[in-house]
XYZ file of C-alpha atoms in Angstrom:
423
model
C -26.834 -0.155 -7.693
C -28.432 0.934 -4.330
C -27.784 0.274 -0.549
C -28.713 1.533 2.657
C -25.932 4.193 2.311
C -25.278 4.460 -1.560
C -26.846 6.481 -4.343
C -27.730 5.202 -7.487
C -24.887 4.940 -9.972
C -25.344 4.957 -13.671
C -22.695 3.379 -16.076
C -22.586 5.607 -19.289
C -20.217 3.718 -21.255
C -17.751 0.944 -21.545
C -14.870 0.839 -23.673
C -12.263 -1.769 -24.570
C -8.795 -0.285 -24.330
C -6.837 -3.383 -24.368
C -5.396 -2.326 -27.823
C -3.316 0.447 -25.584
C -1.422 -2.597 -23.735
C -1.186 -3.317 -20.151
C -0.351 -1.162 -16.952
C -1.443 2.253 -18.556
C -2.134 5.563 -16.976
C -5.372 7.459 -18.374
C -5.645 11.174 -19.039
C -8.677 12.884 -20.131
C -9.320 15.860 -22.308
C -11.257 17.063 -25.472
C -8.434 16.177 -27.680
C -10.509 16.774 -30.892
C -12.537 19.779 -29.756
C -15.890 17.861 -30.321
C -17.167 19.148 -26.870
C -16.675 15.424 -25.320
C -13.652 14.480 -23.447
C -11.251 11.491 -24.905
C -9.538 9.067 -23.104
C -5.503 9.041 -23.677
C -3.869 5.568 -22.540
C -0.410 6.122 -21.722
C 1.873 3.249 -21.698
C 5.142 3.156 -20.084
C 8.304 1.814 -21.009
C 9.536 -1.474 -19.818
C 11.751 -0.314 -16.983
C 10.814 -2.399 -14.099
C 13.171 -0.797 -11.232
C 12.128 3.028 -11.131
C 13.573 3.566 -7.642
C 15.936 5.836 -9.322
C 15.641 6.227 -13.136
C 11.776 7.041 -13.904
C 9.712 6.068 -16.744
C 9.669 7.156 -20.316
C 6.600 6.568 -22.759
C 6.242 3.470 -24.854
C 3.168 4.173 -26.550
C 0.009 6.388 -26.659
C -3.450 5.402 -27.701
C -6.120 7.645 -27.817
C -10.150 6.428 -27.766
C -13.334 8.314 -27.797
C -15.986 7.275 -25.546
C -17.914 5.275 -28.018
C -14.794 3.134 -28.334
C -13.206 4.278 -31.350
C -9.442 4.123 -31.628
C -8.498 7.417 -32.885
C -4.856 7.144 -33.057
C -1.791 5.469 -31.729
C 1.774 6.705 -31.736
C 4.419 3.833 -30.648
C 3.721 0.146 -30.227
C 2.419 -1.335 -27.149
C 4.892 -3.710 -25.024
C 3.438 -6.527 -23.361
C 6.096 -6.353 -20.887
C 5.718 -2.577 -19.749
C 6.960 -1.460 -16.605
C 4.099 -0.595 -13.833
C 2.966 2.472 -11.737
C 5.579 2.550 -9.293
C 6.556 6.268 -10.888
C 4.979 8.843 -12.666
C 4.393 8.421 -16.446
C 5.737 11.642 -18.426
C 2.920 12.836 -20.449
C 0.287 15.457 -20.334
C -2.459 16.989 -22.365
C -2.228 20.621 -22.494
C -2.662 23.500 -25.145
C 0.797 24.576 -25.009
C 0.959 26.853 -27.958
C -2.527 28.708 -26.547
C -4.123 28.063 -30.240
C -7.092 26.727 -28.679
C -6.382 23.170 -29.645
C -4.900 20.353 -26.910
C -1.741 19.042 -27.511
C -0.099 15.691 -26.050
C 3.241 16.400 -24.257
C 5.492 13.466 -23.494
C 8.913 12.156 -23.233
C 9.724 9.356 -25.779
C 13.177 7.773 -27.217
C 15.045 10.196 -24.857
C 13.300 13.363 -26.158
C 10.412 15.589 -25.451
C 8.077 15.629 -27.720
C 4.546 17.772 -28.668
C 2.079 16.112 -30.602
C -1.396 17.198 -31.938
C -3.840 16.074 -29.846
C -6.444 15.308 -32.394
C -4.276 13.123 -34.551
C -1.275 12.235 -32.888
C 1.070 13.998 -35.466
C 4.390 15.127 -34.011
C 4.456 19.119 -33.935
C 8.104 19.389 -32.274
C 10.664 17.476 -30.605
C 13.219 18.614 -28.057
C 16.311 17.580 -26.531
C 15.951 16.902 -22.483
C 18.049 19.203 -20.381
C 19.523 16.074 -18.841
C 19.406 12.366 -19.738
C 17.103 11.418 -16.536
C 14.876 14.576 -16.593
C 11.844 12.830 -17.504
C 10.013 11.702 -14.070
C 6.986 13.984 -14.747
C 5.964 17.093 -16.793
C 4.611 20.200 -14.853
C 3.035 23.237 -16.606
C 3.872 26.372 -15.198
C 3.700 30.160 -15.811
C 6.974 31.381 -14.519
C 7.823 33.930 -17.435
C 4.458 36.093 -16.626
C 3.192 35.427 -19.989
C -0.877 35.554 -20.427
C -0.786 31.764 -21.332
C 1.088 29.349 -18.977
C 3.679 27.900 -21.522
C 6.628 27.025 -19.188
C 7.580 23.553 -18.615
C 9.335 22.035 -15.601
C 10.954 18.576 -15.643
C 12.571 16.698 -12.757
C 14.373 13.232 -12.187
C 13.348 10.963 -9.673
C 13.964 12.895 -6.260
C 16.686 15.254 -6.669
C 16.623 17.959 -9.518
C 14.275 20.286 -11.550
C 14.807 21.859 -14.669
C 12.708 25.027 -15.868
C 12.342 25.542 -19.439
C 10.575 28.330 -21.356
C 7.745 27.712 -24.312
C 11.091 27.175 -26.931
C 12.652 24.983 -24.372
C 15.559 27.255 -23.406
C 16.804 26.496 -19.911
C 15.745 29.194 -17.356
C 17.011 27.563 -14.149
C 17.540 24.381 -12.334
C 17.215 23.554 -8.570
C 18.907 20.693 -6.643
C 16.875 19.445 -3.239
C 14.703 17.173 -1.942
C 12.162 17.852 -4.721
C 9.484 15.333 -3.797
C 7.239 13.396 -5.995
C 5.259 16.206 -7.685
C 6.173 19.842 -7.254
C 2.995 22.155 -7.369
C 2.937 25.603 -9.127
C 1.017 28.417 -7.926
C 1.011 32.359 -8.106
C 0.659 32.620 -4.347
C 1.365 36.495 -4.057
C -0.639 37.686 -7.180
C 2.156 39.012 -9.073
C 1.386 36.944 -12.459
C 4.210 34.611 -12.060
C 4.193 31.094 -10.292
C 6.106 29.942 -7.226
C 7.238 26.393 -7.029
C 6.557 24.408 -4.108
C 9.429 21.711 -4.794
C 8.986 19.309 -2.133
C 9.767 20.870 1.067
C 11.041 24.167 -0.573
C 9.129 27.119 -1.878
C 11.206 28.676 -4.962
C 10.086 31.818 -6.833
C 9.503 32.001 -10.667
C 13.372 32.588 -10.909
C 14.328 29.323 -9.047
C 15.693 31.184 -6.000
C 14.835 29.631 -2.494
C 12.221 31.646 -0.523
C 11.730 29.291 2.382
C 11.907 25.801 3.443
C 9.469 23.715 5.547
C 11.297 22.281 8.857
C 11.537 19.059 10.809
C 10.169 17.148 8.072
C 11.537 13.597 7.047
C 11.549 11.502 3.745
C 10.020 13.561 1.022
C 6.748 15.362 0.084
C 4.443 12.866 -1.072
C 1.525 15.528 -2.392
C 0.717 19.207 -2.169
C -2.250 21.174 -1.990
C -3.080 24.825 -2.152
C -6.140 26.766 -0.906
C -7.601 29.284 1.381
C -7.916 26.437 4.017
C -8.509 28.450 7.238
C -10.865 31.143 5.398
C -8.528 34.440 5.983
C -8.158 34.996 2.352
C -4.889 34.079 1.339
C -3.662 30.717 0.111
C -2.057 28.169 2.382
C 0.098 25.238 1.344
C -1.191 21.776 2.757
C 2.130 19.403 2.182
C 2.015 15.498 2.953
C 4.920 13.350 3.619
C 6.248 12.035 7.184
C 3.605 14.089 8.559
C 0.736 16.535 7.048
C 1.545 20.197 7.732
C 0.262 23.585 6.537
C 2.158 26.414 5.824
C 1.243 30.162 5.004
C 2.443 31.731 1.934
C 5.368 33.371 3.829
C 6.502 30.135 5.230
C 4.960 30.252 8.763
C 3.921 26.811 9.853
C 0.123 27.139 11.258
C -0.445 23.445 12.258
C 0.971 19.929 12.112
C -1.296 16.806 12.078
C 1.392 13.947 13.357
C -1.437 11.313 13.974
C -0.493 9.385 10.477
C 2.545 7.640 9.849
C 3.004 8.449 6.138
C 0.372 10.775 4.667
C 0.839 9.342 1.182
C -2.058 11.266 -0.340
C -4.236 14.429 0.488
C -7.128 16.131 -1.183
C -8.729 19.542 0.024
C -12.391 20.419 -0.478
C -15.783 21.312 1.338
C -16.404 17.768 2.490
C -18.255 19.175 5.440
C -19.919 22.426 4.213
C -21.375 23.132 7.768
C -17.452 23.588 9.216
C -15.464 26.621 8.559
C -12.897 26.870 5.866
C -11.690 23.780 4.007
C -11.126 20.139 4.918
C -8.340 18.122 4.511
C -9.079 14.338 3.398
C -5.833 11.997 3.235
C -4.455 8.647 3.382
C -2.246 7.276 6.066
C 0.194 4.429 4.783
C 0.499 2.930 8.142
C 2.519 -0.295 7.082
C 4.347 -0.720 3.952
C 4.780 -4.327 2.246
C 7.562 -3.494 0.175
C 10.197 -2.746 2.980
C 11.515 -6.193 3.441
C 10.135 -6.564 6.893
C 7.251 -9.154 5.650
C 4.321 -7.692 7.106
C 1.000 -7.272 5.888
C 0.361 -3.494 4.427
C -2.181 -1.567 5.957
C -3.617 1.943 5.265
C -6.432 4.252 6.149
C -8.616 7.225 5.433
C -8.620 10.546 7.656
C -10.200 13.706 7.723
C -8.686 16.958 9.046
C -10.792 20.115 9.915
C -9.420 23.825 8.830
C -6.879 23.752 12.000
C -5.750 20.133 11.469
C -7.856 18.400 14.010
C -9.004 15.102 13.219
C -12.527 14.778 12.551
C -12.523 10.988 12.159
C -9.832 8.070 11.026
C -10.618 4.877 9.169
C -10.184 1.647 11.075
C -9.550 -0.975 8.207
C -10.761 -4.704 8.930
C -9.491 -5.540 5.118
C -6.395 -5.726 3.651
C -4.906 -3.078 1.364
C -2.107 -0.242 1.697
C -1.896 1.463 -1.956
C -5.244 3.417 -1.601
C -5.225 6.638 -3.499
C -7.550 9.537 -2.705
C -8.796 12.554 -4.636
C -11.474 14.987 -4.325
C -14.518 15.056 -6.489
C -16.881 18.005 -7.172
C -20.246 18.545 -8.534
C -20.771 14.824 -8.645
C -24.725 15.670 -8.227
C -26.156 19.288 -8.464
C -25.907 20.993 -4.854
C -23.905 17.944 -3.221
C -20.567 18.591 -1.274
C -17.439 17.470 -2.352
C -16.809 13.675 -2.181
C -13.641 11.634 -0.916
C -12.412 9.450 -4.190
C -10.901 6.354 -2.945
C -9.694 3.473 -5.350
C -6.953 0.669 -5.544
C -8.161 0.080 -2.045
C -7.344 -3.654 -2.029
C -8.978 -6.318 0.307
C -12.090 -6.858 -2.240
C -12.884 -3.134 -1.506
C -14.534 -1.243 -4.421
C -13.487 2.129 -5.459
C -16.235 4.471 -3.986
C -17.023 7.981 -3.145
C -16.992 8.598 0.455
C -18.925 11.652 2.262
C -17.285 13.842 5.085
C -18.832 11.591 7.558
C -16.795 8.452 6.324
C -20.297 7.135 4.348
C -20.140 5.607 1.137
C -22.388 7.564 -1.087
C -21.404 5.620 -4.348
C -19.594 2.530 -4.983
C -18.169 1.611 -8.691
C -18.156 -2.278 -9.036
C -14.762 -2.191 -11.039
C -11.418 -2.835 -9.775
C -8.944 -0.387 -11.289
C -7.243 2.863 -11.276
C -9.455 6.127 -11.514
C -9.834 9.697 -13.279
C -12.358 11.948 -13.055
C -13.915 15.119 -14.671
C -16.953 16.835 -16.497
C -16.453 14.586 -19.294
C -19.395 15.896 -21.242
C -19.743 19.709 -20.363
C -22.917 19.161 -18.512
C -21.620 20.776 -15.134
C -21.186 17.704 -13.174
C -18.303 15.385 -12.770
C -18.195 11.540 -13.784
C -15.861 8.920 -12.702
C -14.056 6.694 -15.032
C -12.630 3.373 -13.536
C -10.304 1.544 -15.561
C -7.946 -1.619 -16.079
C -6.034 -3.360 -18.600
C -8.850 -4.220 -20.668
C -11.671 -1.734 -19.998
C -12.766 1.745 -19.031
C -16.070 2.148 -17.687
C -17.776 5.793 -17.374
C -20.073 6.170 -14.034
C -22.386 9.100 -13.366
C -24.841 10.133 -10.935
C -27.465 10.374 -13.458
C -28.590 9.081 -16.930
C -27.092 10.827 -19.765
C -26.816 9.547 -23.555
C -23.291 10.493 -24.500
C -24.183 10.421 -27.858
C -26.120 13.749 -27.508
C -23.230 15.375 -25.923
C -21.100 16.535 -28.921
C -20.889 20.021 -29.402
C -18.965 22.577 -31.798
C -17.410 24.305 -28.274
C -14.509 22.415 -27.007
C -14.398 21.551 -23.373
C -12.414 23.516 -20.857
C -9.193 21.746 -19.653
C -8.786 22.794 -16.022
C -5.260 22.801 -14.553
C -5.797 19.276 -12.530
C -6.010 17.440 -15.568
C -2.794 19.337 -17.196
C -1.080 18.875 -13.948
C -1.957 14.828 -13.739
C 0.059 12.666 -11.537
C 0.313 9.346 -9.784
C 0.543 11.322 -6.501
C -2.421 14.079 -6.825
C -1.999 17.288 -5.641
C -3.940 20.527 -6.801
C -5.501 23.688 -5.606
C -8.802 25.285 -4.789
C -8.898 28.799 -5.811
C -12.431 29.847 -5.179
């Protein structure tokens, strides 16, 4: 397809995923080591109210991009709950043997499955009954390979565990949706941005953000201002940026609720990194009977607003992420999906122009699925998953004996996308 403002978009594959059951979340990774990414559909349990107690996993179903169902663990439930909270599942090489595992919480216990077959490798008891909101992979113990795990309940407590599931520490506070871990000081151990609190690798409080309401919706790390050190950008009641030592550098209060953020080089002519965001201006779930509304925005490295969308369509549940290397030599783009109001998922450039549109309603994942050095976008719903690219690629020729890399963004996957830019 091509319009005045958009580029050509090519459909590489369309996979029937209905056997996974409804209301799944997709994770991607090279589960069988064939040089192409597989799709793992994670279905939640049938808990309908996740405001206080989060989901567990009901069923896992793995497909390759040819549409073959590789394995399934659990039984799909037609009455499964919805994505009102994270699903506790990740794809990661937790034991460092070069092959990916699937980590998940099912039936009240933590499972590690072989990625290629779904065979159970080990099962552990949870540290607490409700410690299954999400799974965070970290390096708290200073190992060569990150193999520590952080679990959390919905909003109040974290549990940090080593690779053998021994409890390292626990933390109680306003921990937000998805804490982000990063070695901010280069000492070989991750610090944990747990909501508005920065913890060291032992769980001790280093500093806290101040004068912020509600909770942290998303957290990003990157050298935003170009000073050579990582900063932390936190979205919640407002958008703020702190240096690694706890000094607030700027605050953007032009949003009502910064539900999603994404760092990137969306405007390469500008210094530093830019901060894309989604302002949830009017909610529909607060009992006030109002029509929901949201808007994209973009800030420069100093927190100055470059633009903010003026939506004329309905919609208040948009998710935004940063897509890199969509085309060779292209800047980063803003992927916005679940827009509502008849607006399809699309890539936006740093001037708020649509550069690629995907004419499928649904959720999205993205990554270099084929080892070609460019990212593809997958749009999926209950029935199908469609793989889009900026160029024609014959996926049948992309198999390789070398496994695809599995970057941190993919093994810390969340409904509330955070992330980091390290170069």
